[in-house]
Short mmCIF file of C-alpha atoms and ligand atoms in Angstrom, two decimals:
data_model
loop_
_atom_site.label_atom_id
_atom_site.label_comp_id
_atom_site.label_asym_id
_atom_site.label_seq_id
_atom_site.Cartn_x
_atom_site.Cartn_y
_atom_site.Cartn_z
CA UNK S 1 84.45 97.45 129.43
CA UNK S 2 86.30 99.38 126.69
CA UNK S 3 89.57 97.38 127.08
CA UNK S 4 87.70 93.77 126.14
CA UNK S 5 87.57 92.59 121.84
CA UNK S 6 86.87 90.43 119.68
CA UNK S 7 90.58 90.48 118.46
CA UNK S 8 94.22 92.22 119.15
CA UNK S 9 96.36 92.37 116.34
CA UNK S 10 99.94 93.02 117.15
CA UNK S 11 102.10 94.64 114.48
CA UNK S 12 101.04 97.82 112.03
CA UNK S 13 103.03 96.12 109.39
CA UNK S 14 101.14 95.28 106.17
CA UNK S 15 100.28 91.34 107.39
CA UNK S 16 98.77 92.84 110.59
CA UNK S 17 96.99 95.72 108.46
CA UNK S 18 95.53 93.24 105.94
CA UNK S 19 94.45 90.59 109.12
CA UNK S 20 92.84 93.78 110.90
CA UNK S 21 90.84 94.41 108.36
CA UNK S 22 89.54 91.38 106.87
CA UNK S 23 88.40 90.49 110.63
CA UNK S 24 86.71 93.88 110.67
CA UNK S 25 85.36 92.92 107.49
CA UNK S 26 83.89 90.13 109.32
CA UNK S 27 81.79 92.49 111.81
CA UNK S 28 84.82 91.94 114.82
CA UNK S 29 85.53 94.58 117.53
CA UNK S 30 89.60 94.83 117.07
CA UNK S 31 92.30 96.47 118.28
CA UNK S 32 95.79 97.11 116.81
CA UNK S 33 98.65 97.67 118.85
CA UNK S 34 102.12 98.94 117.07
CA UNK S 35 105.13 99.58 119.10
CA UNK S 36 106.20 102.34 117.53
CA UNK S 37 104.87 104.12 113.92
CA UNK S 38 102.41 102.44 111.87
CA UNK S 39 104.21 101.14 108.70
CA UNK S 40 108.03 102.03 109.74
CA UNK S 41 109.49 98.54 109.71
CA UNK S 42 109.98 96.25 106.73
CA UNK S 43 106.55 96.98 104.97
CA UNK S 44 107.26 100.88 104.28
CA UNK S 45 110.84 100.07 103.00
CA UNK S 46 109.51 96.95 100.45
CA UNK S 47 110.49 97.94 96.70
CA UNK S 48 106.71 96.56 96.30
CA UNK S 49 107.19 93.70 93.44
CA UNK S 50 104.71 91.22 93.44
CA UNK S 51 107.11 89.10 92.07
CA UNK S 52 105.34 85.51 92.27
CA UNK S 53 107.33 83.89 89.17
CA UNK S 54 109.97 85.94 89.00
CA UNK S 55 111.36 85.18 93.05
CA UNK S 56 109.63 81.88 94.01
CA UNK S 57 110.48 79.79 90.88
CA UNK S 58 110.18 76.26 92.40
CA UNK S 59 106.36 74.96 92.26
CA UNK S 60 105.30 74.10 95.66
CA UNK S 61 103.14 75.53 98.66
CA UNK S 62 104.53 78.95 98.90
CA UNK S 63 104.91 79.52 95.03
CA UNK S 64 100.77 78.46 94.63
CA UNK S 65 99.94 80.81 97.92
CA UNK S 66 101.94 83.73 96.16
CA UNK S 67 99.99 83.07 92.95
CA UNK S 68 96.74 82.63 94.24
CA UNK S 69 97.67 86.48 96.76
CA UNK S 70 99.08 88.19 93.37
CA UNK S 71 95.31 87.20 91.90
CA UNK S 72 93.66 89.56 94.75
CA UNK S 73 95.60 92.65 94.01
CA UNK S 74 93.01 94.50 91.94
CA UNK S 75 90.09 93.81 93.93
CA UNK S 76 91.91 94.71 97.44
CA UNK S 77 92.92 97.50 95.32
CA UNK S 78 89.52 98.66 94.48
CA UNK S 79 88.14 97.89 98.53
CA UNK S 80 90.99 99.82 99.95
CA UNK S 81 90.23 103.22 97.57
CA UNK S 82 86.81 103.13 97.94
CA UNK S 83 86.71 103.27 101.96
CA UNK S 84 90.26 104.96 102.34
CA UNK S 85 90.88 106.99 99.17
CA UNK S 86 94.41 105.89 99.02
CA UNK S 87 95.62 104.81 95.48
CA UNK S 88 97.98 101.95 96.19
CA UNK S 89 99.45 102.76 92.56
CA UNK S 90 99.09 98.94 91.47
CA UNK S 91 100.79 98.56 87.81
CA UNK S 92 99.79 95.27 86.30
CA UNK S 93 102.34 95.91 83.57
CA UNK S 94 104.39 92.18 83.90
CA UNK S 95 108.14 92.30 85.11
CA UNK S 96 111.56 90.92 83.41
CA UNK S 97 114.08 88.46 85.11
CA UNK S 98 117.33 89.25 83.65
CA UNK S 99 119.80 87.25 82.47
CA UNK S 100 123.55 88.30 82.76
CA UNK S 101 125.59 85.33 81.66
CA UNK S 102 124.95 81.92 79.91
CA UNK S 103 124.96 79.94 83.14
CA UNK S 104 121.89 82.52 83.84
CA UNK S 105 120.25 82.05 80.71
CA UNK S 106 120.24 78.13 80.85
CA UNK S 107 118.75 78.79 84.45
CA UNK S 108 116.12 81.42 83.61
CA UNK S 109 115.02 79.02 80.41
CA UNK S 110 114.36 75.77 82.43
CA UNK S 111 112.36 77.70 85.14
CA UNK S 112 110.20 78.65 82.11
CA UNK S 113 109.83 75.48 80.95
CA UNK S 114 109.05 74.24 84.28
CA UNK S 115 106.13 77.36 84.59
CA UNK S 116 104.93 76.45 81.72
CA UNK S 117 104.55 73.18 82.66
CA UNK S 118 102.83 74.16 85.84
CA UNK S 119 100.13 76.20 83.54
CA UNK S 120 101.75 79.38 84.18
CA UNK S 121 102.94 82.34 81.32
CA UNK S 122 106.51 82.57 81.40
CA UNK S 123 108.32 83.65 77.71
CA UNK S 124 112.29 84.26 77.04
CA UNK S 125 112.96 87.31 75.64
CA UNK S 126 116.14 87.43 73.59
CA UNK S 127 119.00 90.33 74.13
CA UNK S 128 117.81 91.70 70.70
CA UNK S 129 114.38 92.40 71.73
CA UNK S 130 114.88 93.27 75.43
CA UNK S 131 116.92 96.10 74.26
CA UNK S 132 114.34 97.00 71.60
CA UNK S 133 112.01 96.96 74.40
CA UNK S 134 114.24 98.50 77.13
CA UNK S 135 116.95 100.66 75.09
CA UNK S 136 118.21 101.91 78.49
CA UNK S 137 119.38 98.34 79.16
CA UNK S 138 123.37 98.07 78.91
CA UNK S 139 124.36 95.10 76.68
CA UNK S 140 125.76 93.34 79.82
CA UNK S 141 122.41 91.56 79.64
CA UNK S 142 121.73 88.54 77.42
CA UNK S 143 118.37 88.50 77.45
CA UNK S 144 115.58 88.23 80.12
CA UNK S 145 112.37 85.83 81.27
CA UNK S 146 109.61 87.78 80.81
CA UNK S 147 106.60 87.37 83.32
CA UNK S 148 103.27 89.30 82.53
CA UNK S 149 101.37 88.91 85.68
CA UNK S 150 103.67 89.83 88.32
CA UNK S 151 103.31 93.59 88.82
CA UNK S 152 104.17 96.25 91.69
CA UNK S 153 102.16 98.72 94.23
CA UNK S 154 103.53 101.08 96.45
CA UNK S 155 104.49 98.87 99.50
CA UNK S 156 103.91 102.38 101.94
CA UNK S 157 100.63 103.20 100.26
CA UNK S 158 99.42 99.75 100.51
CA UNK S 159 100.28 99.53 103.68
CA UNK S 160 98.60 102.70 104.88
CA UNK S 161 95.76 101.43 102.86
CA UNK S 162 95.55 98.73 104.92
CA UNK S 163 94.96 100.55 108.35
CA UNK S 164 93.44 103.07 106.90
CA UNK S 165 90.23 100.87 105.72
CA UNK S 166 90.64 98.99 108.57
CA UNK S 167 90.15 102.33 110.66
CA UNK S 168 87.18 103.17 108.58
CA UNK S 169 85.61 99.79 109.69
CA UNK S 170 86.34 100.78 113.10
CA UNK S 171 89.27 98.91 114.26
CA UNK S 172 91.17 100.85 117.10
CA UNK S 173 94.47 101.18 116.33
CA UNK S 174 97.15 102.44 119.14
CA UNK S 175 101.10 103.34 118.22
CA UNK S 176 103.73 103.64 120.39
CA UNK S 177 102.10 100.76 122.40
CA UNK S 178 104.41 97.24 122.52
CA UNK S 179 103.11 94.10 123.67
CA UNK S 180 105.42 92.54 126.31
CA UNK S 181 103.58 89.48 126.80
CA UNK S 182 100.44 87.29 127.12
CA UNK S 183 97.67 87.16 129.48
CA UNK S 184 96.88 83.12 129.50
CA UNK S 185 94.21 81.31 131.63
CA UNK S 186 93.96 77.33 131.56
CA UNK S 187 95.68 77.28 128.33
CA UNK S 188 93.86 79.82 126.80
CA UNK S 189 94.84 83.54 125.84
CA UNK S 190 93.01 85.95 127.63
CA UNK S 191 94.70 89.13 126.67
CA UNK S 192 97.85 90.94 126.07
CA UNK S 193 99.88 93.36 128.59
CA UNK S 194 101.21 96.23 126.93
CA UNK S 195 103.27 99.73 128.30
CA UNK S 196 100.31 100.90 128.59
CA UNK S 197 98.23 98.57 130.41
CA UNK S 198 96.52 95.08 129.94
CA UNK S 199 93.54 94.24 126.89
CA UNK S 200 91.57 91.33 127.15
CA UNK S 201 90.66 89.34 124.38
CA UNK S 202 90.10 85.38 123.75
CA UNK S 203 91.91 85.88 119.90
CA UNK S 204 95.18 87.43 119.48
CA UNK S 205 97.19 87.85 116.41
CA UNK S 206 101.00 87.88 116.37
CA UNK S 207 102.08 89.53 113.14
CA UNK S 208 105.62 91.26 114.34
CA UNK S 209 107.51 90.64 111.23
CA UNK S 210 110.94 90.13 112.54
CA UNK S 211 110.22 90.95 115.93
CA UNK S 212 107.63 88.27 116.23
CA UNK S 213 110.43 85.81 118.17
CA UNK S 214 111.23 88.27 120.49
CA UNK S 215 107.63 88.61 121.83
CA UNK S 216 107.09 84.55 121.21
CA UNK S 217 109.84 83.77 123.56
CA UNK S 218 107.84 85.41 126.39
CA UNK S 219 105.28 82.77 125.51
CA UNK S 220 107.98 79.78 125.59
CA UNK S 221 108.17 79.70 121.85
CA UNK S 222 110.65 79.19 119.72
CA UNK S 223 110.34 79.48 115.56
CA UNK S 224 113.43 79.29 113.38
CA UNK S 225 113.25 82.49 112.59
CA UNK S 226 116.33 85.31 111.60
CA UNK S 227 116.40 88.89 110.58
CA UNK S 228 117.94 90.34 106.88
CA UNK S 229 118.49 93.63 106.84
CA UNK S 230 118.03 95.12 102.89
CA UNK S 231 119.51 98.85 101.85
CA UNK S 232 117.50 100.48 98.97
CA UNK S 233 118.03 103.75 97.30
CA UNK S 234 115.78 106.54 94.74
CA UNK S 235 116.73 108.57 91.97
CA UNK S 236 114.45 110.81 89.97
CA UNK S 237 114.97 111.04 86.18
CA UNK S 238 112.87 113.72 83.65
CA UNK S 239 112.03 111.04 81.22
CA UNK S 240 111.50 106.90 82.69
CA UNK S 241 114.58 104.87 82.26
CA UNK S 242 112.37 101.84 82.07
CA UNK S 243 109.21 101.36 81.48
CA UNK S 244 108.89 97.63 83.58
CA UNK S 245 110.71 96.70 86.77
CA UNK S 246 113.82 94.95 85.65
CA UNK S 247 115.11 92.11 88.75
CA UNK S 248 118.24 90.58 88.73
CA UNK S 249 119.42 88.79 91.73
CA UNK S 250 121.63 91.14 93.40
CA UNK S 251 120.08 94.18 91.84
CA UNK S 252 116.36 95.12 90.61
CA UNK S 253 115.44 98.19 89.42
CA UNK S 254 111.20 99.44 89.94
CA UNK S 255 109.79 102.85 87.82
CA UNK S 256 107.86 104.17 90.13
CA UNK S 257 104.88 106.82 89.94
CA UNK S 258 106.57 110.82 89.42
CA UNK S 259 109.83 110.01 87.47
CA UNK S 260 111.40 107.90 90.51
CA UNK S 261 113.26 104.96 90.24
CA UNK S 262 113.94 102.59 93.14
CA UNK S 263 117.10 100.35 93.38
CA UNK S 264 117.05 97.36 95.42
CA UNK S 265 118.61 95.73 97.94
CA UNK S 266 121.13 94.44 99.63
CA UNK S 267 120.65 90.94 101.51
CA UNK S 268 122.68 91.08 104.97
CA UNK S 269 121.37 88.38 107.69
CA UNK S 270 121.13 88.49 111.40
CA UNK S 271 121.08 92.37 112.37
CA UNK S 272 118.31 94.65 113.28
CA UNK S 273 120.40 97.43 112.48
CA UNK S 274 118.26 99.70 110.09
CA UNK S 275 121.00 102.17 109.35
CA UNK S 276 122.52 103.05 105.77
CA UNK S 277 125.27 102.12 105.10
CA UNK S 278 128.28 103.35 102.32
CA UNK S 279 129.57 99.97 101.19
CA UNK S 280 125.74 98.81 100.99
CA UNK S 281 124.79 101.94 98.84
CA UNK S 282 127.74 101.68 96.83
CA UNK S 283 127.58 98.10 96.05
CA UNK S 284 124.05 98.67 94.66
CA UNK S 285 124.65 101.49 92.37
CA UNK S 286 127.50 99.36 90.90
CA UNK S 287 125.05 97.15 89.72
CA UNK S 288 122.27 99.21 88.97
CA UNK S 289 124.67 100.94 86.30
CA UNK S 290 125.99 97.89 84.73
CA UNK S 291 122.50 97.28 83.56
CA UNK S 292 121.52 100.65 82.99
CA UNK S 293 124.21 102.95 82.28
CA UNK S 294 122.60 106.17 82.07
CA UNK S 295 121.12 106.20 85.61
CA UNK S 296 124.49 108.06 86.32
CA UNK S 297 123.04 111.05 85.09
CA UNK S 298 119.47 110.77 87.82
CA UNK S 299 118.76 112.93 90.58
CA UNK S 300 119.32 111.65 93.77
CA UNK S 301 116.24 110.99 96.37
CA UNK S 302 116.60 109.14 99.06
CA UNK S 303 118.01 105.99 100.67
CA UNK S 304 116.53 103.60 103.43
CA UNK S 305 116.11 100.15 105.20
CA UNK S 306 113.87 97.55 105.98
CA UNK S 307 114.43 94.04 107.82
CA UNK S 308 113.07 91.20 106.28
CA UNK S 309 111.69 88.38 108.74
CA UNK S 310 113.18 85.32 107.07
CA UNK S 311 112.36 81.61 108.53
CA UNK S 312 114.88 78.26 108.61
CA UNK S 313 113.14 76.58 105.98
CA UNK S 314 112.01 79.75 103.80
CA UNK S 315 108.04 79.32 104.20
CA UNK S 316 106.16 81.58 106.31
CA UNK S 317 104.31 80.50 109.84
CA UNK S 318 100.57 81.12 109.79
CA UNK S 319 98.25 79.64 111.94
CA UNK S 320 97.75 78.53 115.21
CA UNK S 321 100.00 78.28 118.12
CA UNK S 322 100.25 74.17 119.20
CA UNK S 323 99.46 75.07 122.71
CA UNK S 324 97.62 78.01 123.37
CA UNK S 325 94.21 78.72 122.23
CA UNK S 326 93.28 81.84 120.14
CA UNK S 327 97.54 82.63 119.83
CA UNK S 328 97.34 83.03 116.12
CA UNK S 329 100.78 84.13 114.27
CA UNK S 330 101.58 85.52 110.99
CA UNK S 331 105.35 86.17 110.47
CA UNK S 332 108.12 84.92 108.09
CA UNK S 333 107.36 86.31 104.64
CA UNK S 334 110.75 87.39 104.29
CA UNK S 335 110.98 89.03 100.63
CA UNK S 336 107.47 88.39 100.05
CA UNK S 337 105.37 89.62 102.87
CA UNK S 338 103.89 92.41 100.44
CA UNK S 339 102.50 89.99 97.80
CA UNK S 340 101.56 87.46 100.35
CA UNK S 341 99.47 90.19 102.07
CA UNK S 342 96.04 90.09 100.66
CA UNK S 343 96.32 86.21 101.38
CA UNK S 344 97.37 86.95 105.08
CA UNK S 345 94.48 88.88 105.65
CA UNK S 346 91.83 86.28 104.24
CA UNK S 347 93.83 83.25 105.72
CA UNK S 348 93.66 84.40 109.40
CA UNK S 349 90.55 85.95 109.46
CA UNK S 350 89.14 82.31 108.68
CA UNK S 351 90.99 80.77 110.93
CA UNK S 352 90.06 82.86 113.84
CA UNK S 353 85.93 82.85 112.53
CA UNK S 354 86.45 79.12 112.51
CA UNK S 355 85.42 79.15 108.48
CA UNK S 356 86.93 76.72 106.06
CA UNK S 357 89.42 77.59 103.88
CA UNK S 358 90.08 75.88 100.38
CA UNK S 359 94.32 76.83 101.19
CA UNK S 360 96.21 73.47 102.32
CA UNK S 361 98.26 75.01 105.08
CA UNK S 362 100.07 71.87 106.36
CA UNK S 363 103.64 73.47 104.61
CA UNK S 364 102.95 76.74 107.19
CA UNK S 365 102.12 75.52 110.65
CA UNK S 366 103.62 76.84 113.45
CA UNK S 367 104.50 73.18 115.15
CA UNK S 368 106.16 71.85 112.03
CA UNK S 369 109.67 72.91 114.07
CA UNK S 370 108.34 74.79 117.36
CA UNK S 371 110.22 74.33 120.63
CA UNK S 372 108.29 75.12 123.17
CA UNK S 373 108.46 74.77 126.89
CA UNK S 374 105.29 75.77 127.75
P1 LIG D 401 106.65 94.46 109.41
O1 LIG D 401 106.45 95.35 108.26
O2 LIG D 401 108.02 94.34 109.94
O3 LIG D 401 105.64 94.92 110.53
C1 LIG D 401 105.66 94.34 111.81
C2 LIG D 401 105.28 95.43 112.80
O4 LIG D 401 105.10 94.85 114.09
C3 LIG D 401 106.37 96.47 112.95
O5 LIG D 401 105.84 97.76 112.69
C4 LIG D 401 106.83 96.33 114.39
O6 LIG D 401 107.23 97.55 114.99
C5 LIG D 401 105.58 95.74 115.06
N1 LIG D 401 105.85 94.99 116.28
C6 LIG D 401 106.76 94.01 116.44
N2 LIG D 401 106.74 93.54 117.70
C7 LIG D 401 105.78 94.24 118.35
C8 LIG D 401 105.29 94.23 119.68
N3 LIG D 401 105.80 93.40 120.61
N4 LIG D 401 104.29 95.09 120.02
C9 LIG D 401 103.76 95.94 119.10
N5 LIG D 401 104.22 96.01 117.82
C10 LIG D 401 105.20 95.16 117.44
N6 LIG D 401 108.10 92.08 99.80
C11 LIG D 401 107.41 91.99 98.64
O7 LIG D 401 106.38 91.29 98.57
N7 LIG D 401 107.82 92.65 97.51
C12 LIG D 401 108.94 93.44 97.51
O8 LIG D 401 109.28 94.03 96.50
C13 LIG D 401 109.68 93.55 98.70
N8 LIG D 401 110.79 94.33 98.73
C14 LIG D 401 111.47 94.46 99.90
C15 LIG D 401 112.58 95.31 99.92
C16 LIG D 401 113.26 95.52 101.11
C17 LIG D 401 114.45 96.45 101.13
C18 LIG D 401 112.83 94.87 102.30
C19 LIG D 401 113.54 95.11 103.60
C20 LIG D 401 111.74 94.02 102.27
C21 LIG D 401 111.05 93.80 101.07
N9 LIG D 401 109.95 92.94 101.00
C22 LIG D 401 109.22 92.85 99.84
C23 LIG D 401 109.55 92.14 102.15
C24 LIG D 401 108.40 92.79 102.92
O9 LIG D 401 108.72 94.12 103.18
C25 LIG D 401 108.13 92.05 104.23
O10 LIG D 401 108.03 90.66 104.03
C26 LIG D 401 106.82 92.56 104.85
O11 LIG D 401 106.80 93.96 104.90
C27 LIG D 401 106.60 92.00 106.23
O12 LIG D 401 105.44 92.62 106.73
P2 LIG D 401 104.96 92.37 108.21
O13 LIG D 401 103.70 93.14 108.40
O14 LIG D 401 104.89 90.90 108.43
O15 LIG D 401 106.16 92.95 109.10
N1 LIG D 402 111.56 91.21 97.33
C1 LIG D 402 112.62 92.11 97.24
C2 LIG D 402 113.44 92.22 98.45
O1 LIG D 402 113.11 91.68 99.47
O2 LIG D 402 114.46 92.85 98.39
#
């Protein structure tokens, strides 16, 4: 019976890497199916921030989730070297929200106080001292929010991490294989029927990223859910620009391992078109050199694009599907989905061993605005 397990994961995104191998963790036969190449959709293109603070501001479910996944970084950074011997290059360094006008810096300052308030480190910086700090940093900024615990990784190497560990515990993995739809029996899911054939299981995880609706629809569900494609670009420089990832809203910059810098990303919703494009490109490097002028002079690498799986009210859907049995789905982490990975992983795998979890996940479940016609 080789086709039968305990679990099928669908996606070889980071969510459906991190749910693989918790489960596997758990002693569970699984297989994970990826319709093309592991780690080629959203999760290798991520700048890797695990920007907690610095993007979800407002206190609420998502912002204490993020917090609580940005807290597992260097222990799932630890597991992952020590069965894959990948290095997910996890800088704990803290990150800098910068401000570029008063109207930001009245912003930035009551989201501090309003951290603060929530227990949370959160200090403003003032233009002096950010360019002390930063001397790269074009006096176009007027000073920045300074965060210490949100860091970075490598979103690829994570990623690879991921399967790779999850391989290790012996999870099958198969690319180039898409899931068309769902084997169901008396309400139940029974399996999944691929291009390649049918696998049975009683437990099947949906974690598609921005494909997810697509496959949900053969199911008769509908989320809220959209695509946004983001453009990012590298440059190499001999000597770091900066020595902490500087974000601004339309433009963040991340010093990566080797002398690279990435520049991120543009925000353009509703296409699943992954190409490059000029006026995306160019826009970026507009900002990226009004706040740090001398990254005219780097090398350039590379450019590339991801698409973000973004949902109508901005929270993610985890959990299980209203109707059918064993459907579990992970999807809608939009500009998080790296940070919110380790969390992923835990989350589901308790949900699917039937274990408790001390995570109120009313805010994420999949009925709170499901059609279905099932
Ligand atoms: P994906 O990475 O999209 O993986 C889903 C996989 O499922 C894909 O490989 C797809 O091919 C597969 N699949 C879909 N349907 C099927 C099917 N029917 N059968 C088989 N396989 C299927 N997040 C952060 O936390 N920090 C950042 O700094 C950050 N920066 C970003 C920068 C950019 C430019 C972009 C685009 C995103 C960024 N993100 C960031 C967001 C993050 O990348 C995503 O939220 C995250 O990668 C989503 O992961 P996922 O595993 O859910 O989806
Ligand atoms: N979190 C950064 C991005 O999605 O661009």
């Amino acid at each position: 019976m080789p086709n039968i397990y305990d679990a099928i994961v669908v996606g070889g995104g980071i969510n459906g890497g991190s749910i693989a191998y918790n489960l596997a963790k758990k002693g569970k036969k699984v297989l994970l199916l990826e319709k093309d190449i592991l780690a080629s959709k959203s999760s290798g293109a991520a700048a890797g921030m695990l920007a907690a603070q610095v993007e979800l501001d407002e206190d609420g479910p998502l912002f204490a989730l993020a917090k609580e996944s940005r807290s597992m970084f260097p222990s799932i950074a630890e597991e992952i070297k020590e069965l894959s011997g990948i290095d997910i290059e996890l800088v704990n360094k803290g990150m800098y929200k910068i401000a570029l006008s008063e109207q930001e810096e009245n912003e930035y300052k009551q989201i501090i106080d309003l951290q603060q308030q929530a227990g949370e480190q959160a200090e403003w910086i003032s233009q002096e001292e950010i360019r002390r700090r930063e001397p790269a940093l074009s006096n176009a900024i007027t000073g920045a929010m300074f965060i210490q615990k949100d860091g970075q990784v490598s979103a690829p190497k994570i990623t690879e991490g991921f399967l790779k560990a999850a391989a290790v515990l012996g999870v099958v993995i198969k690319e180039y294989t898409e899931v068309f739809s769902f084997q169901v029996e008396n309400g139940k899911i029974a399996g999944v029927i691929t291009n390649v054939g049918k696998f049975e299981s009683d437990t099947v995880i949906v974690a598609g990223g921005a494909w997810t609706q697509k496959l949900l629809s053969e199911a008769g569900v509908q989320l809220q859910t959209y695509p946004v494609k983001g453009e990012c670009f590298s440059v190499r420089t001999h000597q770091p620009l900066i020595t902490r990832t500087i974000f601004s809203p339309g433009c963040y910059l991340v010093p990566k391992m080797g002398g690279r810098l990435l520049v991120g990303a543009t925000v353009k919703p509703n296409t699943f078109d992954q190409t490059v494009t000029v006026d995306g490109i160019s826009s970026l490097m507009e900002k990226a050199k009004k706040l740090v002028t001398s990254i005219v002079d780097a090398e350039w690498e590379k450019a590339w694009a991801g698409i973000r799986p973004q949902t109508g009210d901005g929270l993610p859907y985890l959990g299980e599907h209203p109707k059918y049995k064993g459907l579990f789905i992970a999807t809608g982490y939009y500009r998080n989905g790296i940070l919110l990975s380790p969390i992923t992983g835990e989350i589901i795998a308790s949900l699917v061993t039937g274990e408790s979890i001390p995570i109120d996940l009313t805010a994420f479940r999949i009925d709170r605005h499901v059609k279905t016609n099932v």
